[in-house]
CSV table of C-alpha atoms and ligand atoms in Angstrom, one decimal:
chain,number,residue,atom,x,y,z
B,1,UNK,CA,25.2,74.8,-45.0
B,2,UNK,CA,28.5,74.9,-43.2
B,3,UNK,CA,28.3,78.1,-42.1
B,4,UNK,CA,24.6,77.5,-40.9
B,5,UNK,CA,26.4,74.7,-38.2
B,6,UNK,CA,29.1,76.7,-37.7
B,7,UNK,CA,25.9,79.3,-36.3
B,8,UNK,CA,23.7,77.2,-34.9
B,9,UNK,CA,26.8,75.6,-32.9
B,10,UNK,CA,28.2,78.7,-31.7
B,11,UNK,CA,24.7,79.4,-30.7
B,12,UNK,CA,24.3,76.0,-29.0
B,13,UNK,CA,27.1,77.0,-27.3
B,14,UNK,CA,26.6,80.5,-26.1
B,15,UNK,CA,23.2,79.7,-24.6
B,16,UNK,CA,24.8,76.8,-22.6
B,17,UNK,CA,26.9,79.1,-21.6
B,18,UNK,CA,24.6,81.3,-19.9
B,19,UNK,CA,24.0,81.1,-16.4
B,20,UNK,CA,21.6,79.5,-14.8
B,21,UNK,CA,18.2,82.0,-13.4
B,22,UNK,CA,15.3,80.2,-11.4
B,23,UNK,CA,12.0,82.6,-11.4
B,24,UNK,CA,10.1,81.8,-8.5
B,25,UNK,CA,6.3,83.5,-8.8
B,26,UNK,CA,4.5,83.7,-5.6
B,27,UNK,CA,1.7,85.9,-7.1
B,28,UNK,CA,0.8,89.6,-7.1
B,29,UNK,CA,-0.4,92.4,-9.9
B,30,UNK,CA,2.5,91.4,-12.0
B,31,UNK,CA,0.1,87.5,-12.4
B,32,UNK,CA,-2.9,89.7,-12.6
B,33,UNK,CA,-5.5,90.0,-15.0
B,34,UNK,CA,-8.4,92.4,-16.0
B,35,UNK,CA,-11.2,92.2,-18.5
B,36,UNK,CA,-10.0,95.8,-19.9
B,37,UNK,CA,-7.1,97.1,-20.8
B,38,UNK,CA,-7.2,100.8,-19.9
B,39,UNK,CA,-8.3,99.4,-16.3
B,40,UNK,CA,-5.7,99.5,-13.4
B,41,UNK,CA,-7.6,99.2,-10.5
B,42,UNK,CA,-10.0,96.1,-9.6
B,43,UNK,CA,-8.3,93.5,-11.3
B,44,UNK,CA,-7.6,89.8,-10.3
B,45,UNK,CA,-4.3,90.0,-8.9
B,46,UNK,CA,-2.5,86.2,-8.9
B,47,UNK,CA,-3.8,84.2,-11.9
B,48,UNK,CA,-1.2,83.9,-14.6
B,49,UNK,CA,1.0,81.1,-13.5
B,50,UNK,CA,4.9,81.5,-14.4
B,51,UNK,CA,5.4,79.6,-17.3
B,52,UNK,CA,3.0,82.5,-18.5
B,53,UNK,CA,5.0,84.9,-17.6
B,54,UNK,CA,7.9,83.6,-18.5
B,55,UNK,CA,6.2,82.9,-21.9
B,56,UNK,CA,5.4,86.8,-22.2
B,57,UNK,CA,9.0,87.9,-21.8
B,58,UNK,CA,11.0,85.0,-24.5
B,59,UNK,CA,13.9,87.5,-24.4
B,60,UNK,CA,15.0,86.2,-21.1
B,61,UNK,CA,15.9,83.5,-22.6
B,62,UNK,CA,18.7,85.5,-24.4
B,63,UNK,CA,19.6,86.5,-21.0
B,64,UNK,CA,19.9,82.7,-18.6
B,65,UNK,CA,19.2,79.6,-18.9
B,66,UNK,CA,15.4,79.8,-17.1
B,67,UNK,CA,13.8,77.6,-15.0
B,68,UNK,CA,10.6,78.4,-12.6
B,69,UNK,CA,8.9,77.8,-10.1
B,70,UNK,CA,5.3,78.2,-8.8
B,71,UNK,CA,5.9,78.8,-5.0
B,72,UNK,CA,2.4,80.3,-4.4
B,73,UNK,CA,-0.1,82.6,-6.3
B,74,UNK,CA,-1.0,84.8,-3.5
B,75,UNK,CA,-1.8,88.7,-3.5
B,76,UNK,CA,1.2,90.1,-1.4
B,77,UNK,CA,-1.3,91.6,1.4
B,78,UNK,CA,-1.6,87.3,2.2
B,79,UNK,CA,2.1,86.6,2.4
B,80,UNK,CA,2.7,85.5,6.1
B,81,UNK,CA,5.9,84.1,8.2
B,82,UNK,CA,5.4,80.8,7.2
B,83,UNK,CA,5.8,80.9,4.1
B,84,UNK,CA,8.6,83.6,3.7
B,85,UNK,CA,10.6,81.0,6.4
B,86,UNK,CA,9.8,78.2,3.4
B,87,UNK,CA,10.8,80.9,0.7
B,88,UNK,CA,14.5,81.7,2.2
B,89,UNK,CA,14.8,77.9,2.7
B,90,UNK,CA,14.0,77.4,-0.7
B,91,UNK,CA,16.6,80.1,-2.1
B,92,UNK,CA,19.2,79.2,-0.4
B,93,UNK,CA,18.7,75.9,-1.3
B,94,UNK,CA,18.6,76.8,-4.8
B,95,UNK,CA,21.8,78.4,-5.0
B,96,UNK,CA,23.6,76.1,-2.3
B,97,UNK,CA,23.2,72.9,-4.6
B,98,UNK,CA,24.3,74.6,-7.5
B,99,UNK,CA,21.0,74.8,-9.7
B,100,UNK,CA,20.9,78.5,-9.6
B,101,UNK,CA,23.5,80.9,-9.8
B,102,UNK,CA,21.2,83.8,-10.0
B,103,UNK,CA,17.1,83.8,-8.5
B,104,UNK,CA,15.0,86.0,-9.6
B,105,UNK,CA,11.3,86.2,-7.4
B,106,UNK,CA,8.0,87.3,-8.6
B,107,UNK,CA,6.0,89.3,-5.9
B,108,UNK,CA,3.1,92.0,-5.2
B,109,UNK,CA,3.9,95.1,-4.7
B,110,UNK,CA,2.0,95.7,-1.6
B,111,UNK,CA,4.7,93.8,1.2
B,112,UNK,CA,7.3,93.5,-1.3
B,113,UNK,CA,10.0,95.4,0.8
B,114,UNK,CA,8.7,93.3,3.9
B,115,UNK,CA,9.8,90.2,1.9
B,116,UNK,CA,12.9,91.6,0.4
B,117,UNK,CA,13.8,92.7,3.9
B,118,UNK,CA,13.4,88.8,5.5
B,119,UNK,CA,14.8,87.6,2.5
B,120,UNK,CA,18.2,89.8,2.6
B,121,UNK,CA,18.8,88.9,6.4
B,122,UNK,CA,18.5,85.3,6.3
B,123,UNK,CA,20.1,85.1,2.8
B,124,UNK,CA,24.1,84.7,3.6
B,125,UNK,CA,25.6,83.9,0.0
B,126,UNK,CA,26.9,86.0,-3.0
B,127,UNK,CA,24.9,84.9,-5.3
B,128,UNK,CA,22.1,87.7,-6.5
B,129,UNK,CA,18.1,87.5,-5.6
B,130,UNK,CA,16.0,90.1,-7.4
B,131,UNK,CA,13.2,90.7,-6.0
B,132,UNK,CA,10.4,91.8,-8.9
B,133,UNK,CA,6.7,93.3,-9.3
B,134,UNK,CA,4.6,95.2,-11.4
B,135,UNK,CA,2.1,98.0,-10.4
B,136,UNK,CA,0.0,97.3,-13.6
B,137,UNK,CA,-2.0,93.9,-14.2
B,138,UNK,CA,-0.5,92.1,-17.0
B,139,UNK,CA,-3.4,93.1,-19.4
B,140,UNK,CA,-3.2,96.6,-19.3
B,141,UNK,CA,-1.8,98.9,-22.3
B,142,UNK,CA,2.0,99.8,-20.8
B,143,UNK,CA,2.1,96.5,-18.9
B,144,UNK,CA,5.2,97.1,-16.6
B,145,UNK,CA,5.7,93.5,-15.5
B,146,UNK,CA,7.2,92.1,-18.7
B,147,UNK,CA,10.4,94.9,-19.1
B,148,UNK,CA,10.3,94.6,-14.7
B,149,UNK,CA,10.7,90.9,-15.2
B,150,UNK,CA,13.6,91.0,-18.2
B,151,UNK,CA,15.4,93.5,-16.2
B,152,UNK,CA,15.0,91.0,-13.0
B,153,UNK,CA,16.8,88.6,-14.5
B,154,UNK,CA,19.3,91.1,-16.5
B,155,UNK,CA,20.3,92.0,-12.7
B,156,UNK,CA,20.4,88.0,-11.4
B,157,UNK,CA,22.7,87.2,-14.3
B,158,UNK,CA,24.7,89.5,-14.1
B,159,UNK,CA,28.3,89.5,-12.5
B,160,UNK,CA,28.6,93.2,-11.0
B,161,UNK,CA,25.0,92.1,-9.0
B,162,UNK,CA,27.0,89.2,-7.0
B,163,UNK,CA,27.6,90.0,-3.8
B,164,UNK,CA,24.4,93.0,-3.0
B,165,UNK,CA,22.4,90.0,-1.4
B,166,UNK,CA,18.7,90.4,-1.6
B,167,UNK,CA,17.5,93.8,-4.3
B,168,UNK,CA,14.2,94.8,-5.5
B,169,UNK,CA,13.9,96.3,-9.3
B,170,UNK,CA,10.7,98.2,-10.6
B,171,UNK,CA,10.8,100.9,-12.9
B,172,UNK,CA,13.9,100.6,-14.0
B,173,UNK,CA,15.6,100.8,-10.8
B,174,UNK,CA,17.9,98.6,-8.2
B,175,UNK,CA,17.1,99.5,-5.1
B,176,UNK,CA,17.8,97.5,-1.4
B,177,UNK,CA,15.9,95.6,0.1
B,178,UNK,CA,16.7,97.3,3.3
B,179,UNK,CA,16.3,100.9,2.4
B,180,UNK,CA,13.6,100.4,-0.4
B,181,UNK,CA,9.5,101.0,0.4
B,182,UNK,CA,6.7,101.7,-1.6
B,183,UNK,CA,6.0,105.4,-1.5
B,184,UNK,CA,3.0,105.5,-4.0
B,185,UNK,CA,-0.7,103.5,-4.2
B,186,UNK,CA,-0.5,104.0,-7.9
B,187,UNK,CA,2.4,105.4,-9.9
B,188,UNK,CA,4.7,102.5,-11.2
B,189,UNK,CA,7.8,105.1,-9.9
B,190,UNK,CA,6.0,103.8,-6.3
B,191,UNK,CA,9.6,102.1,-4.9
B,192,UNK,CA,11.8,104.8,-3.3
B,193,UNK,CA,14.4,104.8,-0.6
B,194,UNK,CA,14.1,109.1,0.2
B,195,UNK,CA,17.4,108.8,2.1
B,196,UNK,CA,19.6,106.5,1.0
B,197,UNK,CA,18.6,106.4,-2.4
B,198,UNK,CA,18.7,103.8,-5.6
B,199,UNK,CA,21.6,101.5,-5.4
B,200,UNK,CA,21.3,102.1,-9.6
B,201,UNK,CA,19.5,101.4,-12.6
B,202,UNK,CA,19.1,99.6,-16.0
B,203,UNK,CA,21.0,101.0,-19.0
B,204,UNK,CA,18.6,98.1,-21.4
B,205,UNK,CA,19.8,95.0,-20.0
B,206,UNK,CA,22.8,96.5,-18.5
B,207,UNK,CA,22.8,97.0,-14.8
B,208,UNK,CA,24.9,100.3,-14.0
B,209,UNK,CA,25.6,100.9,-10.5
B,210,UNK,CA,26.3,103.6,-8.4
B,211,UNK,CA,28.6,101.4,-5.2
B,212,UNK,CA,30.5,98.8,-5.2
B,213,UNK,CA,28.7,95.7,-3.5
B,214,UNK,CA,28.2,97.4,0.0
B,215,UNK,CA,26.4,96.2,3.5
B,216,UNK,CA,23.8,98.4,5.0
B,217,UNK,CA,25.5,99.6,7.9
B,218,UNK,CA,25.1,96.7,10.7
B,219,UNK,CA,22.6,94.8,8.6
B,220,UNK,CA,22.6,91.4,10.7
B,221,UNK,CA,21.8,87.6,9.4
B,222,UNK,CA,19.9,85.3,11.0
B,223,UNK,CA,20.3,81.8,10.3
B,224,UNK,CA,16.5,80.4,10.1
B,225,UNK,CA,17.2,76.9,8.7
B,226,UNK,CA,15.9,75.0,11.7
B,227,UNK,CA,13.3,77.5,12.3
B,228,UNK,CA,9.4,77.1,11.5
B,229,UNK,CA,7.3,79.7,13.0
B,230,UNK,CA,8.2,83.5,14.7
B,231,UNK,CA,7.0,85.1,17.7
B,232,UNK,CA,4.0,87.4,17.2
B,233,UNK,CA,5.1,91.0,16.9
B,234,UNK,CA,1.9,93.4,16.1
B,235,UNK,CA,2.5,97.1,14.7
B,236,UNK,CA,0.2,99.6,16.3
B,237,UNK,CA,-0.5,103.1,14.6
B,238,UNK,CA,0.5,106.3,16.3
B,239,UNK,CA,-2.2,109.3,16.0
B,240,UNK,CA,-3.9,112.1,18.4
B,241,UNK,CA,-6.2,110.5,20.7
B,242,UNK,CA,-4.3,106.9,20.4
B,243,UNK,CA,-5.4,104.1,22.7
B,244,UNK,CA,-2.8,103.0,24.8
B,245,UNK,CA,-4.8,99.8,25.5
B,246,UNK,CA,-4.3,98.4,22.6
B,247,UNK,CA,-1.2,97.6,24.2
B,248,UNK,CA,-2.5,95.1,26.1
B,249,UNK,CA,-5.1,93.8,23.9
B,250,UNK,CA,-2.3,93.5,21.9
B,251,UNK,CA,-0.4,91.4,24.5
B,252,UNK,CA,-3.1,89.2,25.4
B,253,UNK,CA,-3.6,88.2,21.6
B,254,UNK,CA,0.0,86.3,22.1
B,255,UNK,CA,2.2,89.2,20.7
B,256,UNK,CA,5.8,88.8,22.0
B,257,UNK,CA,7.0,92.5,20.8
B,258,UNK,CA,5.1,95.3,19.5
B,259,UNK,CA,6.5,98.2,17.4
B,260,UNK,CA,4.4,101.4,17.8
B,261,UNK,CA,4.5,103.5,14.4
B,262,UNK,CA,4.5,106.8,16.4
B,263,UNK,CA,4.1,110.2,15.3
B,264,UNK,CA,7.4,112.1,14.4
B,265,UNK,CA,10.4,110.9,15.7
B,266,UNK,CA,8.8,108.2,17.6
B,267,UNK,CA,6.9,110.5,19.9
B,268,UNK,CA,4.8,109.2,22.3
B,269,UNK,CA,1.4,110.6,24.2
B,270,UNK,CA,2.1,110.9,27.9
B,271,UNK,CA,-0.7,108.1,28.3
B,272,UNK,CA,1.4,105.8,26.6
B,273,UNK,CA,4.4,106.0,28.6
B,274,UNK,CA,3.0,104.7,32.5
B,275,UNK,CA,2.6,101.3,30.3
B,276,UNK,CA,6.2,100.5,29.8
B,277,UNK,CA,6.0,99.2,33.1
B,278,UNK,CA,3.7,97.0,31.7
B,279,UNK,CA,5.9,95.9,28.9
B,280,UNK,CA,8.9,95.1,31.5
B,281,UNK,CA,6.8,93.0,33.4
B,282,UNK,CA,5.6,90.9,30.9
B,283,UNK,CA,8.5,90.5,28.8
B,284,UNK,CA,7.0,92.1,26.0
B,285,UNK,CA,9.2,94.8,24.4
B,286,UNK,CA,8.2,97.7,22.8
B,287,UNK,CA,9.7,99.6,19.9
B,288,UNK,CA,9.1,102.9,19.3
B,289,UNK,CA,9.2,103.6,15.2
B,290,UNK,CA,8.1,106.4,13.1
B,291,UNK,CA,5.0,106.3,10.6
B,292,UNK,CA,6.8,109.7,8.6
B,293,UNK,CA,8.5,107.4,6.2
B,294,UNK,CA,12.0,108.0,6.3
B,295,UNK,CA,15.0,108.5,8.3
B,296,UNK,CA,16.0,106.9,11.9
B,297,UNK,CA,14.5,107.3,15.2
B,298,UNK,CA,16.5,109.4,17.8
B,299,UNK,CA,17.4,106.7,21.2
B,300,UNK,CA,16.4,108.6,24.0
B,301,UNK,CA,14.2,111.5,22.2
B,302,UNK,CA,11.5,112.1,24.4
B,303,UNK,CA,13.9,110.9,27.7
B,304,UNK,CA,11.4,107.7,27.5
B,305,UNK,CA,13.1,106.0,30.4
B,306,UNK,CA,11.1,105.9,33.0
B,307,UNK,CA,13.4,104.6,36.1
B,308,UNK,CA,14.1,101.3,34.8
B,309,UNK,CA,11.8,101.0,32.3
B,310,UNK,CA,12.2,101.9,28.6
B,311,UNK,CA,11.1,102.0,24.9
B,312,UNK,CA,13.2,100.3,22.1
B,313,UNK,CA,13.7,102.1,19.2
B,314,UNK,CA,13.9,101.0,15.6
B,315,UNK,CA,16.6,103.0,14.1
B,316,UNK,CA,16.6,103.2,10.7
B,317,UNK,CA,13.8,100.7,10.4
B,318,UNK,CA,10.3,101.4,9.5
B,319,UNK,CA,7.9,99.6,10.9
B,320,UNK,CA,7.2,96.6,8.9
B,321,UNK,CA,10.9,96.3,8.6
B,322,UNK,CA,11.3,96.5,12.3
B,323,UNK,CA,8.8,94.4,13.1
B,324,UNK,CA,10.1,91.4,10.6
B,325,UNK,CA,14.0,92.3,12.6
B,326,UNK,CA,12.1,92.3,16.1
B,327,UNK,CA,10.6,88.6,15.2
B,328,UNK,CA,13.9,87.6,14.0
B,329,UNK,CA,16.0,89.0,17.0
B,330,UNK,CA,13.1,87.6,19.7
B,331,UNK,CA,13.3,84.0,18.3
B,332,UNK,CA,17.0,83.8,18.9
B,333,UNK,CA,17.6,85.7,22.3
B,334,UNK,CA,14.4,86.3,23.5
B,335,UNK,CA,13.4,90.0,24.8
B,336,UNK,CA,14.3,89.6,28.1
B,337,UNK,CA,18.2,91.8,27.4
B,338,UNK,CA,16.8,94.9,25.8
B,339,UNK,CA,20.0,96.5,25.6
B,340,UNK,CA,20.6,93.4,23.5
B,341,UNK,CA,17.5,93.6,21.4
B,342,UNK,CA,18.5,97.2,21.1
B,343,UNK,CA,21.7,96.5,19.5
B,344,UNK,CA,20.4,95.2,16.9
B,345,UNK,CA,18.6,98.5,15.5
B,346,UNK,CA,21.1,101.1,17.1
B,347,UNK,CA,21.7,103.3,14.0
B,348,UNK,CA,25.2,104.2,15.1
O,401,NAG,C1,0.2,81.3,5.2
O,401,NAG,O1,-0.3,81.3,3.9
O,401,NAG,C2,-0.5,80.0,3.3
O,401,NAG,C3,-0.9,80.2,1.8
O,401,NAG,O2,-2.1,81.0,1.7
O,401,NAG,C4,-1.5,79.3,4.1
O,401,NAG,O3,-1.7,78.0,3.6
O,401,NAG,C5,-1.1,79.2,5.5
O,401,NAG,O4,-2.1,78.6,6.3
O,401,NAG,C6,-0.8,80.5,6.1
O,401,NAG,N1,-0.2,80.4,7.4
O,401,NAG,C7,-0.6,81.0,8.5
O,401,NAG,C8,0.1,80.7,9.7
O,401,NAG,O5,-1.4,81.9,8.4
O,402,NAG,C1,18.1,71.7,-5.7
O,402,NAG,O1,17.0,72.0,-4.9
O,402,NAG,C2,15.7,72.1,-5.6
O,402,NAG,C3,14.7,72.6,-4.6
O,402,NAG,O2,14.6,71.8,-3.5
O,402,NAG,C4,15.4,70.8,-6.2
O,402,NAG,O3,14.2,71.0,-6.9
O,402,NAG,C5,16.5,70.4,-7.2
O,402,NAG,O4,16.2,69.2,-7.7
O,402,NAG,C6,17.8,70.4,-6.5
O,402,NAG,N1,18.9,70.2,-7.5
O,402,NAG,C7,19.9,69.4,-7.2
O,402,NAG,C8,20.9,69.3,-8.3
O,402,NAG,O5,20.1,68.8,-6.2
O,403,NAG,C1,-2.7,96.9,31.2
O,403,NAG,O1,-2.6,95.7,31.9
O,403,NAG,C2,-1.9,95.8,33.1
O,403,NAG,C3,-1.7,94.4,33.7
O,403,NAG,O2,-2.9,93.7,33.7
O,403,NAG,C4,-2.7,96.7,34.0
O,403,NAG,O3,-1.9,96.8,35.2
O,403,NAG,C5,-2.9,98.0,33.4
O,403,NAG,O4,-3.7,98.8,34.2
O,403,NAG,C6,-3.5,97.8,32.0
O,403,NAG,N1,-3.5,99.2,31.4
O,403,NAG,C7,-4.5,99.6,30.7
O,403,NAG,C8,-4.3,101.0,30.2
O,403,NAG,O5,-5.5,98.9,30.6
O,404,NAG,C1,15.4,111.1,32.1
O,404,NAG,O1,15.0,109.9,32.8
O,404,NAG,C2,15.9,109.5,33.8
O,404,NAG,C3,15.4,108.2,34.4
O,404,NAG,O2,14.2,108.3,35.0
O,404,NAG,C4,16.1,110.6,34.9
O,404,NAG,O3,17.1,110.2,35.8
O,404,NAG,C5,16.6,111.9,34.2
O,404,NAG,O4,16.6,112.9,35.1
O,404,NAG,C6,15.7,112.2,33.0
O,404,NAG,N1,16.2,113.3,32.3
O,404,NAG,C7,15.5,114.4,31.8
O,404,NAG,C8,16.3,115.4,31.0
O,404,NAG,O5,14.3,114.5,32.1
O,405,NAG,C1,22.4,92.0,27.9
O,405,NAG,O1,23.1,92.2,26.7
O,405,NAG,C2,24.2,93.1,26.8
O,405,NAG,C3,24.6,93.4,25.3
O,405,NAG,O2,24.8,92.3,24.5
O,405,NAG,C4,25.3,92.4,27.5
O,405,NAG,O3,26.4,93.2,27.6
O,405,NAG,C5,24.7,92.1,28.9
O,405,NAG,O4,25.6,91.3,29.6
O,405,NAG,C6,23.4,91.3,28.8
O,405,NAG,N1,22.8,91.2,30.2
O,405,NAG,C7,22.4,90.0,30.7
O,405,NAG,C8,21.8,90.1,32.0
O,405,NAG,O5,22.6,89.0,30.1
């Protein structure tokens, strides 16, 4: 009987003891739900709400002390500026008056790194955010949200993930939220950085990393705490026979920057170059990326300058990434100082 108090006290204690994890769930395959279980494809992403999800994965509780919260239940193909402003606000909030020490967010697959990526640049404190999906709908034999979801919050309890801002773990990996896109439509190996590589992985609820807490090289931060909305910035596709008015459709839709994912290393058609006139005039910059997949874009390849006129390019970024940057740096300075803009995605 003693002994029994003596356990259940020591127990009492120890899970006080934890730390604190909030699971925010805005939606995605990991909520989804299909009528069979050897079916991937087709299924109704966004249903399961996150006490559901928290309810299939009781071990976390072994792990934090969990609360959660139902942000949204969206596929990730509907997240939109709006709401990711509301989802930074609502992290840092969460950790700033102390009733998190560690977040751990819920997400689709699909613009998962375009998230992570807003997330980790207008997230400025030590505590960690894991970022966490599943390829497979939560009925399907092999299931990968429920071990995603325990290692999520393994990695935002855990001491050695303070300081590594935003990170996104599938699979059994840690990878960063700058680096990190989806490589795959199906495999649940999909999340890859090809260059940079995994920041580490999961030995069970261990995370084992590879660096210490690092900085991708002249990763900026943007405070957005007063901020409600973003300039338009559209991402047109680079191919033979591109349309260079698209350009302009583009700008008379009300886009403020436009980042072109060009063949190669950010080659453009001859066509395409007379319209960076264009661009100058109106104030609209545009950023040459690359639709390969990984590594940087050369400055200068090509000798785009024509007189005073010239392309931005997105460094290291790929285009979603450098499109969420381009929204960020045109809110603050505007794209009037393109050397300025440029600064910003200089990869050296
Ligand atoms: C963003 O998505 C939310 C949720 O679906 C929706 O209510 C809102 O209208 C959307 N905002 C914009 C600007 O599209
Ligand atoms: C912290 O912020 C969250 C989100 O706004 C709120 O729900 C919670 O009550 C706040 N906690 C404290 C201790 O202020
Ligand atoms: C794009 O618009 C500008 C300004 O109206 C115009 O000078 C230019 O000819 C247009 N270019 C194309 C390819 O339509
Ligand atoms: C590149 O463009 C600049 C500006 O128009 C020009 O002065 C220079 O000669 C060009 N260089 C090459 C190698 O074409
Ligand atoms: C444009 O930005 C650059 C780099 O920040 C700065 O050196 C330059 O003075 C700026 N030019 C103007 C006209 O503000």
């Amino acid at each position: 009987m003693k002994l029994t108090i003596l356990l259940f006290a020591a127990f009492c204690a120890s899970a006080a003891d934890l730390p604190h994890v909030t699971i925010i769930a805005t939606g995605g395959t990991i909520a989804g739900v299909q009528k069979s279980s050897t079916s991937t494809t087709n299924y109704k992403d966004s249903e399961l709400a996150v006490d559901a999800l928290i309810d299939a994965v009781p071990e976390v509780k072994d792990l934090a002390q969990i609360n959660g919260v139902q942000f949204s239940n969206i596929g990730s193909e509907n997240m939109n500026t709006s709401l990711l402003l509301r989802l930074s606000k609502l992290v840092t909030t969460l950790i700033s008056n102390g009733s998190a020490e560690g977040i751990v967010i819920t997400h689709g697959t699909d613009t998962l790194e375009e998230s992570a990526f807003f997330l980790d640049v207008t997230y400025d404190m030590s505590a960690p955010v894991a970022m966490v999906a599943a390829m497979r709908p939560s009925t399907a034999l092999s299931a990968d949200g429920p071990f995603n979801i325990y290692e999520a919050v393994a990695l935002a309890s855990s001491k050695t993930a303070i300081n590594r801002g935003v990170m996104m773990t599938l699979n059994d990996r840690i990878g960063s939220a700058v680096y990190t896109t989806k490589t795959n439509t199906r495999s649940v190996d999909t999340f890859k950085a090809v260059e940079q590589g995994y920041l580490g992985v999961f030995n069970d609820k261990t995370p084992v990393f590879y660096y210490y807490p690092a900085r991708a090289y002249k990763k900026p931060f943007f405070d957005i705490s007063g901020v409600d909305s973003l300039p338009k910035v559209d991402i047109l596709y680079g191919h033979i026979d591109s349309d260079v008015t698209l350009v302009n459709n583009s700008i008379s839709n009300g886009a403020k920057g436009i980042v072109v994912a060009c063949t190669g290393d950010g080659s453009l058609p001859t066509t395409w170059k007379e319209i960076a006139k264009y661009w100058t005039e109106s104030g609209v910059p545009i950023m040459r990326s690359s639709r390969t997949g990984s590594s940087y874009v050369a400055p200068g390849k090509d000798n785009l300058t024509l007189g005073e006129y010239s392309y931005l390019n997105s460094g290291n970024y790929n285009p979603q990434k450098a499109r969420i940057l381009l929204q960020l740096v045109l809110n603050e300075f505007g794209g009037s100082n393109s050397s300025l803009v440029q600064k910003f995605f200089d990869p050296y």
